[in-house]
Amino acid sequence: MPRETLIKFLDQPNPFLDIRISSPSKVTGKATFGWPYIPTATEWKLTFDYIKHTFGFLLYKEFDFPDHFVDLPDTRKIVYDERSFRLLLTQWNTNIVDIALGVVSEALAHVPEFPKLCVASGSSGISNDEIGKPDFAVLPSETPAGMQHTCLAPGIVKVTRKHYNSFNPGDTSNIWAKRYLAEMSHYANTRGTRYFWCITPVELIICRRTTSLSPGVIVPEVATFSWVPEPHQGVSVNLALFFVVLAAGLGNDVRATYKDISIEHREKLQKIKAAVDAL
């Protein structure tokens, strides 16, 4: 088992996708009555410097990880529809993030402030037809017998025509603002979570929900991360997903505005950092 930094393990390059979409995603067939109205969205400037400032003490710490993943067979990189893309994600991205979470959680098992979480394929134990069933759920890695899972950050998968695989927060005519963003917000709203996310063959979209003075209206903060990061971007899909999992574990209440995470959770992060430094 190689010993390497957490960020190096997370930053294994994404597979090169062969996109042949024959069946675009649809919004769930269930009634959308009661879903939030999304008039617009604002940009969440979630940069590499911000992530490094928040969790750098952890990202650059060395741990014992399994060998790097071998590349997937070419046929598994073909994206025909939502199902084929979701399968690829479970074999690559959420698998890598889950392994990283497990390794770090084991090393910090003695630190109660560190959130012990996983990314599960499926919606969680408190899903039904009324509140909907997202594709992924951030869950406690250990749940006592008889206790339902509590989803901390629901995630969905969408594959659409190329024009709609990316999201511009300021474009309210975009299908994301009208349909998919409303679906994502509904899953977060019914579970009382601050964070929610969506992944397409083009990018990962991470959202942070804010409170609103108008009932039924949500104006989420949105950050996007390319499937193949530009050289200046510096944030891989895996790193961004790992970030939102830890952020959801540190605090998940919904507010009108948010402080810097390093300030909001200063005491927890100080205790986690002290434990990491002592490893």
PDB file of C-alpha atoms in Angstrom:
ATOM      1  CA  MET A   1       0.000   0.000   0.000  1.00  0.00           C
ATOM      2  CA  PRO A   2       1.621   3.271  -1.085  1.00  0.00           C
ATOM      3  CA  ARG A   3       1.930   6.094   1.387  1.00  0.00           C
ATOM      4  CA  GLU A   4       0.979   9.372  -0.232  1.00  0.00           C
ATOM      5  CA  THR A   5      -0.841  12.607   0.422  1.00  0.00           C
ATOM      6  CA  LEU A   6      -4.612  12.669   0.479  1.00  0.00           C
ATOM      7  CA  ILE A   7      -4.759  15.198  -2.341  1.00  0.00           C
ATOM      8  CA  LYS A   8      -2.587  13.039  -4.595  1.00  0.00           C
ATOM      9  CA  PHE A   9      -4.877  10.056  -4.065  1.00  0.00           C
ATOM     10  CA  LEU A  10      -7.986  12.144  -4.764  1.00  0.00           C
ATOM     11  CA  ASP A  11      -6.537  13.756  -7.875  1.00  0.00           C
ATOM     12  CA  GLN A  12      -6.332  10.610  -9.970  1.00  0.00           C
ATOM     13  CA  PRO A  13      -7.435  11.806 -13.432  1.00  0.00           C
ATOM     14  CA  ASN A  14     -10.998  11.127 -14.503  1.00  0.00           C
ATOM     15  CA  PRO A  15     -11.527   8.655 -17.357  1.00  0.00           C
ATOM     16  CA  PHE A  16     -11.853  10.142 -20.825  1.00  0.00           C
ATOM     17  CA  LEU A  17     -15.548   9.780 -21.628  1.00  0.00           C
ATOM     18  CA  ASP A  18     -17.005   8.602 -24.912  1.00  0.00           C
ATOM     19  CA  ILE A  19     -20.306  10.493 -24.866  1.00  0.00           C
ATOM     20  CA  ARG A  20     -22.990   8.926 -27.058  1.00  0.00           C
ATOM     21  CA  ILE A  21     -26.143  10.030 -25.268  1.00  0.00           C
ATOM     22  CA  SER A  22     -29.138   8.200 -26.709  1.00  0.00           C
ATOM     23  CA  SER A  23     -31.495   8.671 -23.769  1.00  0.00           C
ATOM     24  CA  PRO A  24     -31.278  12.052 -21.988  1.00  0.00           C
ATOM     25  CA  SER A  25     -32.216  12.350 -18.318  1.00  0.00           C
ATOM     26  CA  LYS A  26     -35.718  13.339 -17.380  1.00  0.00           C
ATOM     27  CA  VAL A  27     -36.946  15.042 -14.263  1.00  0.00           C
ATOM     28  CA  THR A  28     -38.532  12.470 -11.956  1.00  0.00           C
ATOM     29  CA  GLY A  29     -41.957  11.370 -13.119  1.00  0.00           C
ATOM     30  CA  LYS A  30     -43.487  12.123  -9.721  1.00  0.00           C
ATOM     31  CA  ALA A  31     -45.575  15.255  -9.314  1.00  0.00           C
ATOM     32  CA  THR A  32     -43.495  18.383  -8.866  1.00  0.00           C
ATOM     33  CA  PHE A  33     -46.150  20.180  -6.820  1.00  0.00           C
ATOM     34  CA  GLY A  34     -44.495  21.774  -3.816  1.00  0.00           C
ATOM     35  CA  TRP A  35     -41.030  21.853  -5.318  1.00  0.00           C
ATOM     36  CA  PRO A  36     -39.088  25.049  -4.636  1.00  0.00           C
ATOM     37  CA  TYR A  37     -39.194  27.845  -7.186  1.00  0.00           C
ATOM     38  CA  ILE A  38     -35.712  28.798  -8.367  1.00  0.00           C
ATOM     39  CA  PRO A  39     -35.858  32.306  -9.887  1.00  0.00           C
ATOM     40  CA  THR A  40     -32.089  32.430 -10.237  1.00  0.00           C
ATOM     41  CA  ALA A  41     -28.868  31.240  -8.632  1.00  0.00           C
ATOM     42  CA  THR A  42     -25.711  32.956  -7.449  1.00  0.00           C
ATOM     43  CA  GLU A  43     -22.104  31.943  -7.915  1.00  0.00           C
ATOM     44  CA  TRP A  44     -20.330  30.231  -5.030  1.00  0.00           C
ATOM     45  CA  LYS A  45     -16.633  31.001  -5.446  1.00  0.00           C
ATOM     46  CA  LEU A  46     -15.340  27.671  -4.208  1.00  0.00           C
ATOM     47  CA  THR A  47     -11.717  27.872  -5.351  1.00  0.00           C
ATOM     48  CA  PHE A  48      -8.683  25.676  -4.797  1.00  0.00           C
ATOM     49  CA  ASP A  49      -7.234  28.319  -2.468  1.00  0.00           C
ATOM     50  CA  TYR A  50     -10.428  28.240  -0.383  1.00  0.00           C
ATOM     51  CA  ILE A  51     -10.391  24.442  -0.132  1.00  0.00           C
ATOM     52  CA  LYS A  52      -6.670  24.452   0.692  1.00  0.00           C
ATOM     53  CA  HIS A  53      -7.189  27.131   3.341  1.00  0.00           C
ATOM     54  CA  THR A  54      -9.956  25.059   4.957  1.00  0.00           C
ATOM     55  CA  PHE A  55      -8.577  21.512   4.760  1.00  0.00           C
ATOM     56  CA  GLY A  56      -4.959  21.935   3.636  1.00  0.00           C
ATOM     57  CA  PHE A  57      -3.626  20.416   6.866  1.00  0.00           C
ATOM     58  CA  LEU A  58      -5.493  17.223   5.929  1.00  0.00           C
ATOM     59  CA  LEU A  59      -5.016  17.242   2.154  1.00  0.00           C
ATOM     60  CA  TYR A  60      -1.225  17.346   2.372  1.00  0.00           C
ATOM     61  CA  LYS A  61      -0.958  14.726   5.096  1.00  0.00           C
ATOM     62  CA  GLU A  62       0.299  11.299   4.029  1.00  0.00           C
ATOM     63  CA  PHE A  63      -1.793   8.190   4.604  1.00  0.00           C
ATOM     64  CA  ASP A  64      -1.545   4.539   3.563  1.00  0.00           C
ATOM     65  CA  PHE A  65      -3.793   4.166   0.510  1.00  0.00           C
ATOM     66  CA  PRO A  66      -4.498   1.211  -1.779  1.00  0.00           C
ATOM     67  CA  ASP A  67      -2.681   1.097  -5.103  1.00  0.00           C
ATOM     68  CA  HIS A  68      -3.880   3.572  -7.710  1.00  0.00           C
ATOM     69  CA  PHE A  69      -6.861   2.392  -9.687  1.00  0.00           C
ATOM     70  CA  VAL A  70      -6.225   0.849 -13.070  1.00  0.00           C
ATOM     71  CA  ASP A  71      -7.922   2.573 -15.970  1.00  0.00           C
ATOM     72  CA  LEU A  72     -11.443   1.414 -16.783  1.00  0.00           C
ATOM     73  CA  PRO A  73     -12.054  -0.607 -19.965  1.00  0.00           C
ATOM     74  CA  ASP A  74     -13.042   1.547 -22.939  1.00  0.00           C
ATOM     75  CA  THR A  75     -16.573   0.153 -23.055  1.00  0.00           C
ATOM     76  CA  ARG A  76     -17.210   1.331 -19.487  1.00  0.00           C
ATOM     77  CA  LYS A  77     -16.335   4.887 -20.519  1.00  0.00           C
ATOM     78  CA  ILE A  78     -19.208   5.091 -22.992  1.00  0.00           C
ATOM     79  CA  VAL A  79     -22.030   7.290 -21.702  1.00  0.00           C
ATOM     80  CA  TYR A  80     -25.279   6.251 -23.374  1.00  0.00           C
ATOM     81  CA  ASP A  81     -27.648   7.302 -20.648  1.00  0.00           C
ATOM     82  CA  GLU A  82     -27.967   8.159 -16.981  1.00  0.00           C
ATOM     83  CA  ARG A  83     -27.622   4.553 -15.864  1.00  0.00           C
ATOM     84  CA  SER A  84     -24.333   3.918 -17.693  1.00  0.00           C
ATOM     85  CA  PHE A  85     -22.849   7.155 -16.363  1.00  0.00           C
ATOM     86  CA  ARG A  86     -23.994   6.411 -12.808  1.00  0.00           C
ATOM     87  CA  LEU A  87     -22.292   3.013 -13.005  1.00  0.00           C
ATOM     88  CA  LEU A  88     -19.041   4.661 -14.086  1.00  0.00           C
ATOM     89  CA  LEU A  89     -19.255   7.087 -11.161  1.00  0.00           C
ATOM     90  CA  THR A  90     -19.659   4.263  -8.638  1.00  0.00           C
ATOM     91  CA  GLN A  91     -16.669   2.452 -10.139  1.00  0.00           C
ATOM     92  CA  TRP A  92     -14.462   5.525 -10.182  1.00  0.00           C
ATOM     93  CA  ASN A  93     -15.319   8.828  -8.500  1.00  0.00           C
ATOM     94  CA  THR A  94     -17.473   7.876  -5.532  1.00  0.00           C
ATOM     95  CA  ASN A  95     -15.298   4.793  -5.038  1.00  0.00           C
ATOM     96  CA  ILE A  96     -12.125   6.887  -4.806  1.00  0.00           C
ATOM     97  CA  VAL A  97     -13.777   9.416  -2.493  1.00  0.00           C
ATOM     98  CA  ASP A  98     -15.206   6.631  -0.311  1.00  0.00           C
ATOM     99  CA  ILE A  99     -11.811   4.959   0.037  1.00  0.00           C
ATOM    100  CA  ALA A 100     -10.244   8.292   0.983  1.00  0.00           C
ATOM    101  CA  LEU A 101     -12.972   8.917   3.562  1.00  0.00           C
ATOM    102  CA  GLY A 102     -12.497   5.438   5.004  1.00  0.00           C
ATOM    103  CA  VAL A 103      -8.712   5.709   5.290  1.00  0.00           C
ATOM    104  CA  VAL A 104      -8.835   9.123   6.941  1.00  0.00           C
ATOM    105  CA  SER A 105     -11.733   8.145   9.217  1.00  0.00           C
ATOM    106  CA  GLU A 106      -9.785   5.115  10.424  1.00  0.00           C
ATOM    107  CA  ALA A 107      -6.718   7.238  11.149  1.00  0.00           C
ATOM    108  CA  LEU A 108      -8.884   9.750  13.039  1.00  0.00           C
ATOM    109  CA  ALA A 109     -11.221   7.248  14.699  1.00  0.00           C
ATOM    110  CA  HIS A 110     -10.254   8.704  18.090  1.00  0.00           C
ATOM    111  CA  VAL A 111     -11.312  12.223  17.072  1.00  0.00           C
ATOM    112  CA  PRO A 112     -15.076  12.752  17.610  1.00  0.00           C
ATOM    113  CA  GLU A 113     -14.999  16.097  15.786  1.00  0.00           C
ATOM    114  CA  PHE A 114     -14.022  14.456  12.484  1.00  0.00           C
ATOM    115  CA  PRO A 115     -17.175  13.454  10.547  1.00  0.00           C
ATOM    116  CA  LYS A 116     -17.177   9.724   9.723  1.00  0.00           C
ATOM    117  CA  LEU A 117     -19.093   9.648   6.446  1.00  0.00           C
ATOM    118  CA  CYS A 118     -19.453   7.811   3.149  1.00  0.00           C
ATOM    119  CA  VAL A 119     -21.000   8.429  -0.265  1.00  0.00           C
ATOM    120  CA  ALA A 120     -23.671   5.792  -0.795  1.00  0.00           C
ATOM    121  CA  SER A 121     -25.266   4.816  -4.081  1.00  0.00           C
ATOM    122  CA  GLY A 122     -28.954   5.288  -3.424  1.00  0.00           C
ATOM    123  CA  SER A 123     -31.053   7.824  -1.659  1.00  0.00           C
ATOM    124  CA  SER A 124     -30.954   6.847   2.069  1.00  0.00           C
ATOM    125  CA  GLY A 125     -33.423   5.241   4.434  1.00  0.00           C
ATOM    126  CA  ILE A 126     -35.742   8.233   4.683  1.00  0.00           C
ATOM    127  CA  SER A 127     -36.746   8.371   1.016  1.00  0.00           C
ATOM    128  CA  ASN A 128     -40.138   7.710  -0.467  1.00  0.00           C
ATOM    129  CA  ASP A 129     -42.168   8.637  -3.511  1.00  0.00           C
ATOM    130  CA  GLU A 130     -43.370  11.859  -1.920  1.00  0.00           C
ATOM    131  CA  ILE A 131     -39.991  13.376  -1.057  1.00  0.00           C
ATOM    132  CA  GLY A 132     -38.164  11.769  -3.962  1.00  0.00           C
ATOM    133  CA  LYS A 133     -35.203   9.466  -4.364  1.00  0.00           C
ATOM    134  CA  PRO A 134     -31.876  11.025  -5.391  1.00  0.00           C
ATOM    135  CA  ASP A 135     -29.095   8.902  -6.879  1.00  0.00           C
ATOM    136  CA  PHE A 136     -26.501   9.375  -4.120  1.00  0.00           C
ATOM    137  CA  ALA A 137     -26.509  10.217  -0.435  1.00  0.00           C
ATOM    138  CA  VAL A 138     -23.803  11.382   1.948  1.00  0.00           C
ATOM    139  CA  LEU A 139     -24.402   9.230   5.024  1.00  0.00           C
ATOM    140  CA  PRO A 140     -22.804   8.355   8.361  1.00  0.00           C
ATOM    141  CA  SER A 141     -20.437   5.459   7.684  1.00  0.00           C
ATOM    142  CA  GLU A 142     -21.781   3.701  10.776  1.00  0.00           C
ATOM    143  CA  THR A 143     -25.435   3.740  11.770  1.00  0.00           C
ATOM    144  CA  PRO A 144     -26.750   2.093  14.964  1.00  0.00           C
ATOM    145  CA  ALA A 145     -29.161  -0.794  14.462  1.00  0.00           C
ATOM    146  CA  GLY A 146     -32.725   0.335  13.985  1.00  0.00           C
ATOM    147  CA  MET A 147     -31.784   3.919  13.180  1.00  0.00           C
ATOM    148  CA  GLN A 148     -32.611   5.355   9.779  1.00  0.00           C
ATOM    149  CA  HIS A 149     -29.853   6.860   7.701  1.00  0.00           C
ATOM    150  CA  THR A 150     -29.746  10.638   7.672  1.00  0.00           C
ATOM    151  CA  CYS A 151     -28.753  12.032   4.290  1.00  0.00           C
ATOM    152  CA  LEU A 152     -26.467  15.043   4.727  1.00  0.00           C
ATOM    153  CA  ALA A 153     -26.041  15.974   1.054  1.00  0.00           C
ATOM    154  CA  PRO A 154     -28.205  14.390  -1.667  1.00  0.00           C
ATOM    155  CA  GLY A 155     -26.685  13.988  -5.122  1.00  0.00           C
ATOM    156  CA  ILE A 156     -28.154  13.338  -8.553  1.00  0.00           C
ATOM    157  CA  VAL A 157     -26.828  12.273 -11.950  1.00  0.00           C
ATOM    158  CA  LYS A 158     -27.962  13.874 -15.202  1.00  0.00           C
ATOM    159  CA  VAL A 159     -26.990  13.297 -18.814  1.00  0.00           C
ATOM    160  CA  THR A 160     -28.605  15.664 -21.296  1.00  0.00           C
ATOM    161  CA  ARG A 161     -27.919  17.162 -24.672  1.00  0.00           C
ATOM    162  CA  LYS A 162     -24.469  18.701 -24.761  1.00  0.00           C
ATOM    163  CA  HIS A 163     -25.755  22.281 -24.500  1.00  0.00           C
ATOM    164  CA  TYR A 164     -27.301  21.578 -21.098  1.00  0.00           C
ATOM    165  CA  ASN A 165     -24.561  19.505 -19.505  1.00  0.00           C
ATOM    166  CA  SER A 166     -23.012  22.628 -17.988  1.00  0.00           C
ATOM    167  CA  PHE A 167     -24.610  25.330 -15.877  1.00  0.00           C
ATOM    168  CA  ASN A 168     -24.338  29.107 -15.874  1.00  0.00           C
ATOM    169  CA  PRO A 169     -25.819  30.423 -12.592  1.00  0.00           C
ATOM    170  CA  GLY A 170     -26.885  33.700 -14.173  1.00  0.00           C
ATOM    171  CA  ASP A 171     -28.820  32.143 -17.053  1.00  0.00           C
ATOM    172  CA  THR A 172     -32.365  31.634 -15.793  1.00  0.00           C
ATOM    173  CA  SER A 173     -33.495  30.348 -19.189  1.00  0.00           C
ATOM    174  CA  ASN A 174     -31.195  27.351 -18.796  1.00  0.00           C
ATOM    175  CA  ILE A 175     -32.954  24.046 -18.168  1.00  0.00           C
ATOM    176  CA  TRP A 176     -30.981  23.607 -14.937  1.00  0.00           C
ATOM    177  CA  ALA A 177     -32.618  26.627 -13.329  1.00  0.00           C
ATOM    178  CA  LYS A 178     -36.083  25.629 -14.466  1.00  0.00           C
ATOM    179  CA  ARG A 179     -36.071  21.892 -13.842  1.00  0.00           C
ATOM    180  CA  TYR A 180     -33.024  20.056 -12.577  1.00  0.00           C
ATOM    181  CA  LEU A 181     -31.985  22.703 -10.062  1.00  0.00           C
ATOM    182  CA  ALA A 182     -35.520  22.647  -8.674  1.00  0.00           C
ATOM    183  CA  GLU A 183     -35.323  18.857  -8.356  1.00  0.00           C
ATOM    184  CA  MET A 184     -31.976  19.072  -6.556  1.00  0.00           C
ATOM    185  CA  SER A 185     -33.273  21.792  -4.240  1.00  0.00           C
ATOM    186  CA  HIS A 186     -36.373  19.719  -3.459  1.00  0.00           C
ATOM    187  CA  TYR A 187     -34.232  16.804  -2.262  1.00  0.00           C
ATOM    188  CA  ALA A 188     -32.210  19.142  -0.055  1.00  0.00           C
ATOM    189  CA  ASN A 189     -35.300  20.937   1.219  1.00  0.00           C
ATOM    190  CA  THR A 190     -37.143  17.756   2.239  1.00  0.00           C
ATOM    191  CA  ARG A 191     -34.054  16.482   4.069  1.00  0.00           C
ATOM    192  CA  GLY A 192     -33.179  19.795   5.676  1.00  0.00           C
ATOM    193  CA  THR A 193     -29.667  19.872   4.220  1.00  0.00           C
ATOM    194  CA  ARG A 194     -27.457  22.811   3.405  1.00  0.00           C
ATOM    195  CA  TYR A 195     -25.577  21.094   0.575  1.00  0.00           C
ATOM    196  CA  PHE A 196     -26.645  19.195  -2.533  1.00  0.00           C
ATOM    197  CA  TRP A 197     -24.955  18.287  -5.777  1.00  0.00           C
ATOM    198  CA  CYS A 198     -25.344  17.063  -9.334  1.00  0.00           C
ATOM    199  CA  ILE A 199     -22.841  15.479 -11.692  1.00  0.00           C
ATOM    200  CA  THR A 200     -22.958  15.372 -15.492  1.00  0.00           C
ATOM    201  CA  PRO A 201     -20.459  14.111 -18.079  1.00  0.00           C
ATOM    202  CA  VAL A 202     -19.188  17.694 -18.267  1.00  0.00           C
ATOM    203  CA  GLU A 203     -18.994  18.895 -14.676  1.00  0.00           C
ATOM    204  CA  LEU A 204     -19.798  18.503 -10.996  1.00  0.00           C
ATOM    205  CA  ILE A 205     -22.252  21.086  -9.682  1.00  0.00           C
ATOM    206  CA  ILE A 206     -22.155  21.735  -5.928  1.00  0.00           C
ATOM    207  CA  CYS A 207     -24.895  23.860  -4.374  1.00  0.00           C
ATOM    208  CA  ARG A 208     -25.401  25.489  -1.007  1.00  0.00           C
ATOM    209  CA  ARG A 209     -28.964  26.295   0.057  1.00  0.00           C
ATOM    210  CA  THR A 210     -29.825  29.587   1.738  1.00  0.00           C
ATOM    211  CA  THR A 211     -32.920  30.644   3.638  1.00  0.00           C
ATOM    212  CA  SER A 212     -35.444  32.848   1.868  1.00  0.00           C
ATOM    213  CA  LEU A 213     -37.966  35.446   2.968  1.00  0.00           C
ATOM    214  CA  SER A 214     -40.430  34.052   0.421  1.00  0.00           C
ATOM    215  CA  PRO A 215     -41.933  30.611   1.154  1.00  0.00           C
ATOM    216  CA  GLY A 216     -41.178  28.063  -1.525  1.00  0.00           C
ATOM    217  CA  VAL A 217     -38.409  30.124  -3.112  1.00  0.00           C
ATOM    218  CA  ILE A 218     -34.742  29.098  -3.039  1.00  0.00           C
ATOM    219  CA  VAL A 219     -31.798  30.985  -4.516  1.00  0.00           C
ATOM    220  CA  PRO A 220     -28.939  28.497  -4.206  1.00  0.00           C
ATOM    221  CA  GLU A 221     -25.243  29.270  -4.355  1.00  0.00           C
ATOM    222  CA  VAL A 222     -23.630  27.226  -7.118  1.00  0.00           C
ATOM    223  CA  ALA A 223     -20.042  26.151  -7.819  1.00  0.00           C
ATOM    224  CA  THR A 224     -19.033  24.114 -10.876  1.00  0.00           C
ATOM    225  CA  PHE A 225     -16.017  21.864 -11.465  1.00  0.00           C
ATOM    226  CA  SER A 226     -15.077  20.538 -14.898  1.00  0.00           C
ATOM    227  CA  TRP A 227     -14.837  16.794 -15.527  1.00  0.00           C
ATOM    228  CA  VAL A 228     -11.409  17.575 -16.990  1.00  0.00           C
ATOM    229  CA  PRO A 229     -10.102  20.550 -14.978  1.00  0.00           C
ATOM    230  CA  GLU A 230      -8.425  23.405 -16.796  1.00  0.00           C
ATOM    231  CA  PRO A 231      -4.769  23.927 -15.771  1.00  0.00           C
ATOM    232  CA  HIS A 232      -5.677  27.059 -13.811  1.00  0.00           C
ATOM    233  CA  GLN A 233      -8.660  25.488 -12.036  1.00  0.00           C
ATOM    234  CA  GLY A 234      -6.784  23.095  -9.775  1.00  0.00           C
ATOM    235  CA  VAL A 235      -9.909  21.451  -8.318  1.00  0.00           C
ATOM    236  CA  SER A 236     -10.703  17.936  -9.476  1.00  0.00           C
ATOM    237  CA  VAL A 237     -14.184  16.434  -9.273  1.00  0.00           C
ATOM    238  CA  ASN A 238     -12.992  14.055  -6.556  1.00  0.00           C
ATOM    239  CA  LEU A 239     -11.462  16.845  -4.482  1.00  0.00           C
ATOM    240  CA  ALA A 240     -14.607  18.980  -4.758  1.00  0.00           C
ATOM    241  CA  LEU A 241     -16.816  16.038  -3.802  1.00  0.00           C
ATOM    242  CA  PHE A 242     -14.573  15.182  -0.839  1.00  0.00           C
ATOM    243  CA  PHE A 243     -14.808  18.821   0.256  1.00  0.00           C
ATOM    244  CA  VAL A 244     -18.608  18.942   0.221  1.00  0.00           C
ATOM    245  CA  VAL A 245     -18.831  15.661   2.163  1.00  0.00           C
ATOM    246  CA  LEU A 246     -16.639  17.023   4.963  1.00  0.00           C
ATOM    247  CA  ALA A 247     -18.366  20.409   4.892  1.00  0.00           C
ATOM    248  CA  ALA A 248     -21.766  18.723   5.286  1.00  0.00           C
ATOM    249  CA  GLY A 249     -20.427  16.674   8.178  1.00  0.00           C
ATOM    250  CA  LEU A 250     -19.129  19.738  10.004  1.00  0.00           C
ATOM    251  CA  GLY A 251     -22.382  21.686   9.838  1.00  0.00           C
ATOM    252  CA  ASN A 252     -25.583  21.381   7.849  1.00  0.00           C
ATOM    253  CA  ASP A 253     -28.026  23.983   9.133  1.00  0.00           C
ATOM    254  CA  VAL A 254     -29.409  26.418   6.558  1.00  0.00           C
ATOM    255  CA  ARG A 255     -28.781  30.154   6.927  1.00  0.00           C
ATOM    256  CA  ALA A 256     -29.323  33.352   4.964  1.00  0.00           C
ATOM    257  CA  THR A 257     -25.576  33.935   4.669  1.00  0.00           C
ATOM    258  CA  TYR A 258     -22.521  31.898   5.562  1.00  0.00           C
ATOM    259  CA  LYS A 259     -19.172  32.669   7.125  1.00  0.00           C
ATOM    260  CA  ASP A 260     -15.961  31.166   5.850  1.00  0.00           C
ATOM    261  CA  ILE A 261     -16.078  27.469   6.830  1.00  0.00           C
ATOM    262  CA  SER A 262     -12.760  27.804   8.643  1.00  0.00           C
ATOM    263  CA  ILE A 263     -14.365  30.482  10.839  1.00  0.00           C
ATOM    264  CA  GLU A 264     -17.782  28.857  11.236  1.00  0.00           C
ATOM    265  CA  HIS A 265     -16.225  25.585  12.433  1.00  0.00           C
ATOM    266  CA  ARG A 266     -13.006  26.946  13.922  1.00  0.00           C
ATOM    267  CA  GLU A 267     -13.051  24.899  17.139  1.00  0.00           C
ATOM    268  CA  LYS A 268     -13.789  21.594  15.392  1.00  0.00           C
ATOM    269  CA  LEU A 269     -11.145  22.206  12.737  1.00  0.00           C
ATOM    270  CA  GLN A 270      -8.537  23.151  15.330  1.00  0.00           C
ATOM    271  CA  LYS A 271      -9.093  19.855  17.162  1.00  0.00           C
ATOM    272  CA  ILE A 272      -8.999  17.879  13.906  1.00  0.00           C
ATOM    273  CA  LYS A 273      -5.812  19.660  12.817  1.00  0.00           C
ATOM    274  CA  ALA A 274      -4.116  18.929  16.136  1.00  0.00           C
ATOM    275  CA  ALA A 275      -4.975  15.242  15.741  1.00  0.00           C
ATOM    276  CA  VAL A 276      -3.738  15.170  12.131  1.00  0.00           C
ATOM    277  CA  ASP A 277      -0.475  16.866  13.093  1.00  0.00           C
ATOM    278  CA  ALA A 278       0.049  14.238  15.787  1.00  0.00           C
ATOM    279  CA  LEU A 279      -0.285  11.290  13.377  1.00  0.00           C
TER     280      LEU A 279
END
